[in-house]
């Protein structure tokens, strides 16, 4: 007898359903998407036992007439596409026509809907229709799903605790609520309200209701539109560091998991230990996105991925590393009181970016009172800003300045009045041989004398290096191993070795010059190794800590 058998249709259907519906949150996601596709103004959700006993979603959308209601619960029935070409134009969450049928296959299912003319109620248990009834209800749709996986014990076994399942549901509801701010969302469990959000007219407003102020306040708005790709959303300032759960990625408003997008965003911040907060919606022509990768539709792929990721990185860099801080810094004035109105207006800073220009720097330098810098422990520089104060770590600040200047190439070199002669050990000499061409490119110039004696006669601008540091430099370059051929890595070592150290006293002028140069950098917030350079403390934070606010 043949070992291979054809599975009976009901088994096939159950298996297929289990691919779309994995757990209560999948039910909620599909039903919420249907409500949003039906242009609802509110989505009300009620669950019991983390959705394991019951998931109910009610909306006031367009509803369905009786025929559609019956069709809706059959497999591959959808009102959203009619042929393959339509998939390329898709602008709804659903299009596979599988969700309701799948859910109804593995639960006790009840659909009640009305198009505003007539109401219909359909009851299905494990895929079998138990009855279709007339019903009274206002326009909209209510779907109640009880005893999920009652007939699929293998799946049921994999469900976790009610608290766990509930957490997934809450997060999913929040994810849709963020991107659809005009829709009201409520979620309750056993009559206890967990989420309750009225419709608002912007994502900003929704953010400010859903997240703590300390997070909402550090967000920068992004909105760029380049050749058909629009990138919109919010991302945290690079100096922001706090525990948070704000990493939302959407493609055409569809919440997605897209690890390359995630990595592009986090790596732009150059600080892996402190992931940024962000909500980013990438809008592209539907035909440039493949949303068919996963039945749950939360994995997508751009057809032209490299291009879009590059745009995203550019847009973020421009936003987060343009010298917004210069604005703050330049406006330093003796009045410390924060103008609440301006503060509110700049909460989602968008247009306040002032590109750095040398003549402006001259202004700042001329206008400023040197009293406004303090050095503490010969390590940190403090300065008053309009919104509070900044603390700059002098070593990493200098490291960043040198790093950027040497990465720009040779033009920023300084000839040493007293060239430094070094007698290298055989080891150091080996490293020197290996790195000298890169070091030359970075602005370190040498002359070679007799064996193992070299003379360094020019260094990158801004670098302050003594002999000892130069010897250490070769030792450290050796420690790079294979990375020694990577210009960036070598530049990091050179920058670190030639930057002023913690513990070095600085004059007021030196502090001023350091801060000025720092804010002229492309990225004044993190050192080449990813450590923060500037910490901001706002007056609000101070007020809170002193119990004033
Ligand atoms: P899809 O969303 O992929 O089309 P579903 O199985 O989720 O497939 O839904 C099938 C169809 O039922 C939808 O295309 C839509 O016409 C209708 N429908 C489902 N839910 C709703 C709702 N809440 N309001 C109005 N129509 C709905
Ligand atoms: Mg659907």
Coordinates of C-alpha atoms in Angstrom, one line a residue, residues 278-465:
X278 CA 10.8 55.5 16.2
X279 CA 7.6 55.2 14.2
X280 CA 8.2 55.1 10.5
X281 CA 5.8 54.6 7.7
X282 CA 7.3 54.0 4.3
X283 CA 4.9 54.7 1.5
X284 CA 5.6 53.4 -1.9
X285 CA 3.6 52.4 -4.9
X286 CA 1.9 49.1 -3.9
X287 CA 3.4 47.3 -6.9
X288 CA 6.9 48.0 -5.5
X289 CA 6.1 45.9 -2.4
X290 CA 5.7 42.2 -2.1
X291 CA 3.3 41.6 0.7
X292 CA 2.7 38.0 -0.2
X293 CA 5.6 36.6 1.7
X294 CA 3.7 35.4 4.7
X295 CA 0.0 34.6 5.1
X296 CA -0.2 36.9 8.1
X297 CA 1.0 39.7 5.8
X298 CA 3.2 41.2 8.3
X299 CA 6.4 40.4 6.4
X300 CA 6.9 42.4 3.2
X301 CA 9.8 43.1 0.9
X302 CA 10.5 46.1 -1.3
X303 CA 11.2 45.2 -4.8
X304 CA 14.0 47.8 -4.9
X305 CA 15.1 47.3 -1.3
X306 CA 18.6 48.8 -1.5
X307 CA 17.3 52.0 -2.9
X308 CA 14.6 52.5 -0.3
X309 CA 16.9 51.6 2.6
X310 CA 19.4 54.1 1.3
X311 CA 16.7 56.8 1.1
X312 CA 15.6 55.9 4.6
X313 CA 19.1 56.1 6.0
X314 CA 19.7 59.5 4.2
X315 CA 16.4 60.9 5.5
X316 CA 17.2 59.9 9.1
X317 CA 20.7 61.1 9.0
X318 CA 19.7 64.4 7.7
X319 CA 17.1 64.8 10.4
X320 CA 19.0 63.6 13.4
X321 CA 22.4 64.9 12.6
X322 CA 21.6 68.3 11.2
X323 CA 22.6 70.8 13.8
X324 CA 19.3 71.3 15.5
X325 CA 21.4 71.8 18.6
X326 CA 23.0 74.8 17.1
X327 CA 19.6 76.5 17.3
X328 CA 19.5 75.8 21.0
X329 CA 23.0 76.8 21.5
X330 CA 22.9 80.0 19.6
X331 CA 19.9 81.2 21.3
X332 CA 21.5 81.0 24.7
X333 CA 20.3 84.0 26.6
X334 CA 20.4 85.1 30.2
X335 CA 16.7 84.5 30.7
X336 CA 16.3 80.9 31.7
X337 CA 12.6 80.7 31.8
X338 CA 11.3 78.5 29.1
X339 CA 8.7 79.9 26.9
X340 CA 6.0 77.3 27.2
X341 CA 4.4 78.2 23.9
X342 CA 7.6 77.9 21.9
X343 CA 8.3 74.7 23.6
X344 CA 5.0 73.2 22.6
X345 CA 5.4 74.3 19.1
X346 CA 8.8 72.7 18.8
X347 CA 7.8 69.6 20.4
X348 CA 7.8 67.8 17.1
X349 CA 10.6 69.8 15.8
X350 CA 10.5 70.0 12.0
X351 CA 11.5 73.3 10.6
X352 CA 14.0 74.5 13.1
X353 CA 17.0 73.0 11.5
X354 CA 19.6 75.7 10.9
X355 CA 22.5 74.4 8.9
X356 CA 25.8 75.3 10.3
X357 CA 27.7 78.0 8.6
X358 CA 31.2 79.3 9.5
X359 CA 30.1 82.9 9.7
X360 CA 27.4 81.9 12.1
X361 CA 30.0 80.3 14.2
X362 CA 31.9 83.6 14.3
X363 CA 28.7 85.2 15.5
X364 CA 28.2 82.7 18.2
X365 CA 31.8 83.1 19.3
X366 CA 31.6 86.9 19.3
X367 CA 28.2 87.0 21.0
X368 CA 28.9 84.5 23.7
X369 CA 29.9 85.0 27.2
X370 CA 32.7 82.6 28.0
X371 CA 31.2 82.3 31.5
X372 CA 28.8 79.9 30.0
X373 CA 31.2 77.0 30.0
X374 CA 32.2 75.1 33.0
X375 CA 34.6 72.2 33.2
X376 CA 34.0 69.7 36.0
X377 CA 36.5 67.1 37.1
X378 CA 38.6 68.2 34.1
X379 CA 36.5 65.9 32.1
X380 CA 33.1 67.3 31.4
X381 CA 32.0 70.6 29.9
X382 CA 28.8 72.1 31.1
X383 CA 26.9 74.7 29.2
X384 CA 23.6 76.4 29.5
X385 CA 21.1 76.1 26.7
X386 CA 17.8 77.7 26.1
X387 CA 15.9 74.6 27.3
X388 CA 18.3 73.6 30.1
X389 CA 21.8 72.5 29.9
X390 CA 24.1 70.2 28.1
X391 CA 27.0 68.1 29.4
X392 CA 29.7 67.3 26.9
X393 CA 32.3 64.6 27.5
X394 CA 35.5 66.3 26.3
X395 CA 37.4 63.3 25.2
X396 CA 34.7 61.7 23.0
X397 CA 33.7 65.1 21.7
X398 CA 37.3 65.7 20.5
X399 CA 37.5 62.2 19.2
X400 CA 34.4 62.8 17.0
X401 CA 35.8 66.1 15.7
X402 CA 39.1 64.5 14.7
X403 CA 37.4 61.4 13.3
X404 CA 35.2 63.5 11.0
X405 CA 38.0 65.7 10.0
X406 CA 40.3 62.8 9.1
X407 CA 37.6 61.0 7.3
X408 CA 37.2 64.0 5.0
X409 CA 40.7 63.4 3.7
X410 CA 44.1 65.1 3.6
X411 CA 43.0 68.7 3.3
X412 CA 42.8 69.0 7.1
X413 CA 46.4 68.4 8.0
X414 CA 48.7 70.4 10.2
X415 CA 52.5 70.4 9.7
X416 CA 54.3 69.9 13.0
X417 CA 56.7 72.6 13.9
X418 CA 58.7 70.0 15.8
X419 CA 58.4 66.7 13.9
X420 CA 58.3 63.7 16.2
X421 CA 60.9 61.0 15.7
X422 CA 60.0 57.5 16.8
X423 CA 62.2 54.4 17.1
X424 CA 59.9 51.6 16.5
X425 CA 60.2 48.0 17.8
X426 CA 60.1 45.4 15.0
X427 CA 56.5 44.7 16.0
X428 CA 55.5 48.4 15.7
X429 CA 57.5 48.7 12.5
X430 CA 55.5 45.8 11.0
X431 CA 52.2 47.6 11.9
X432 CA 53.6 50.8 10.5
X433 CA 54.4 49.2 7.2
X434 CA 50.9 47.7 7.1
X435 CA 49.0 50.9 7.9
X436 CA 51.2 53.7 6.5
X437 CA 49.2 54.1 3.3
X438 CA 46.0 54.4 5.2
X439 CA 47.5 56.7 7.8
X440 CA 48.8 58.9 5.0
X441 CA 45.3 59.1 3.5
X442 CA 44.1 60.1 7.0
X443 CA 46.7 62.9 7.2
X444 CA 49.5 61.4 9.2
X445 CA 52.7 62.0 7.2
X446 CA 56.0 60.3 7.7
X447 CA 59.5 60.2 6.6
X448 CA 61.5 57.1 7.0
X449 CA 65.0 57.2 8.2
X450 CA 67.3 54.3 9.0
X451 CA 65.7 51.0 9.8
X452 CA 62.7 51.4 12.1
X453 CA 63.1 55.1 12.7
X454 CA 60.4 57.2 11.4
X455 CA 59.7 60.9 11.6
X456 CA 56.1 62.1 11.8
X457 CA 55.9 65.6 10.4
X458 CA 52.2 66.2 9.9
X459 CA 49.1 65.1 11.6
X460 CA 45.3 65.5 11.1
X461 CA 44.1 68.9 11.9
X462 CA 42.8 69.2 15.5
X463 CA 44.9 66.2 16.7
X464 CA 46.9 66.7 19.8
X465 CA 49.4 63.9 20.1

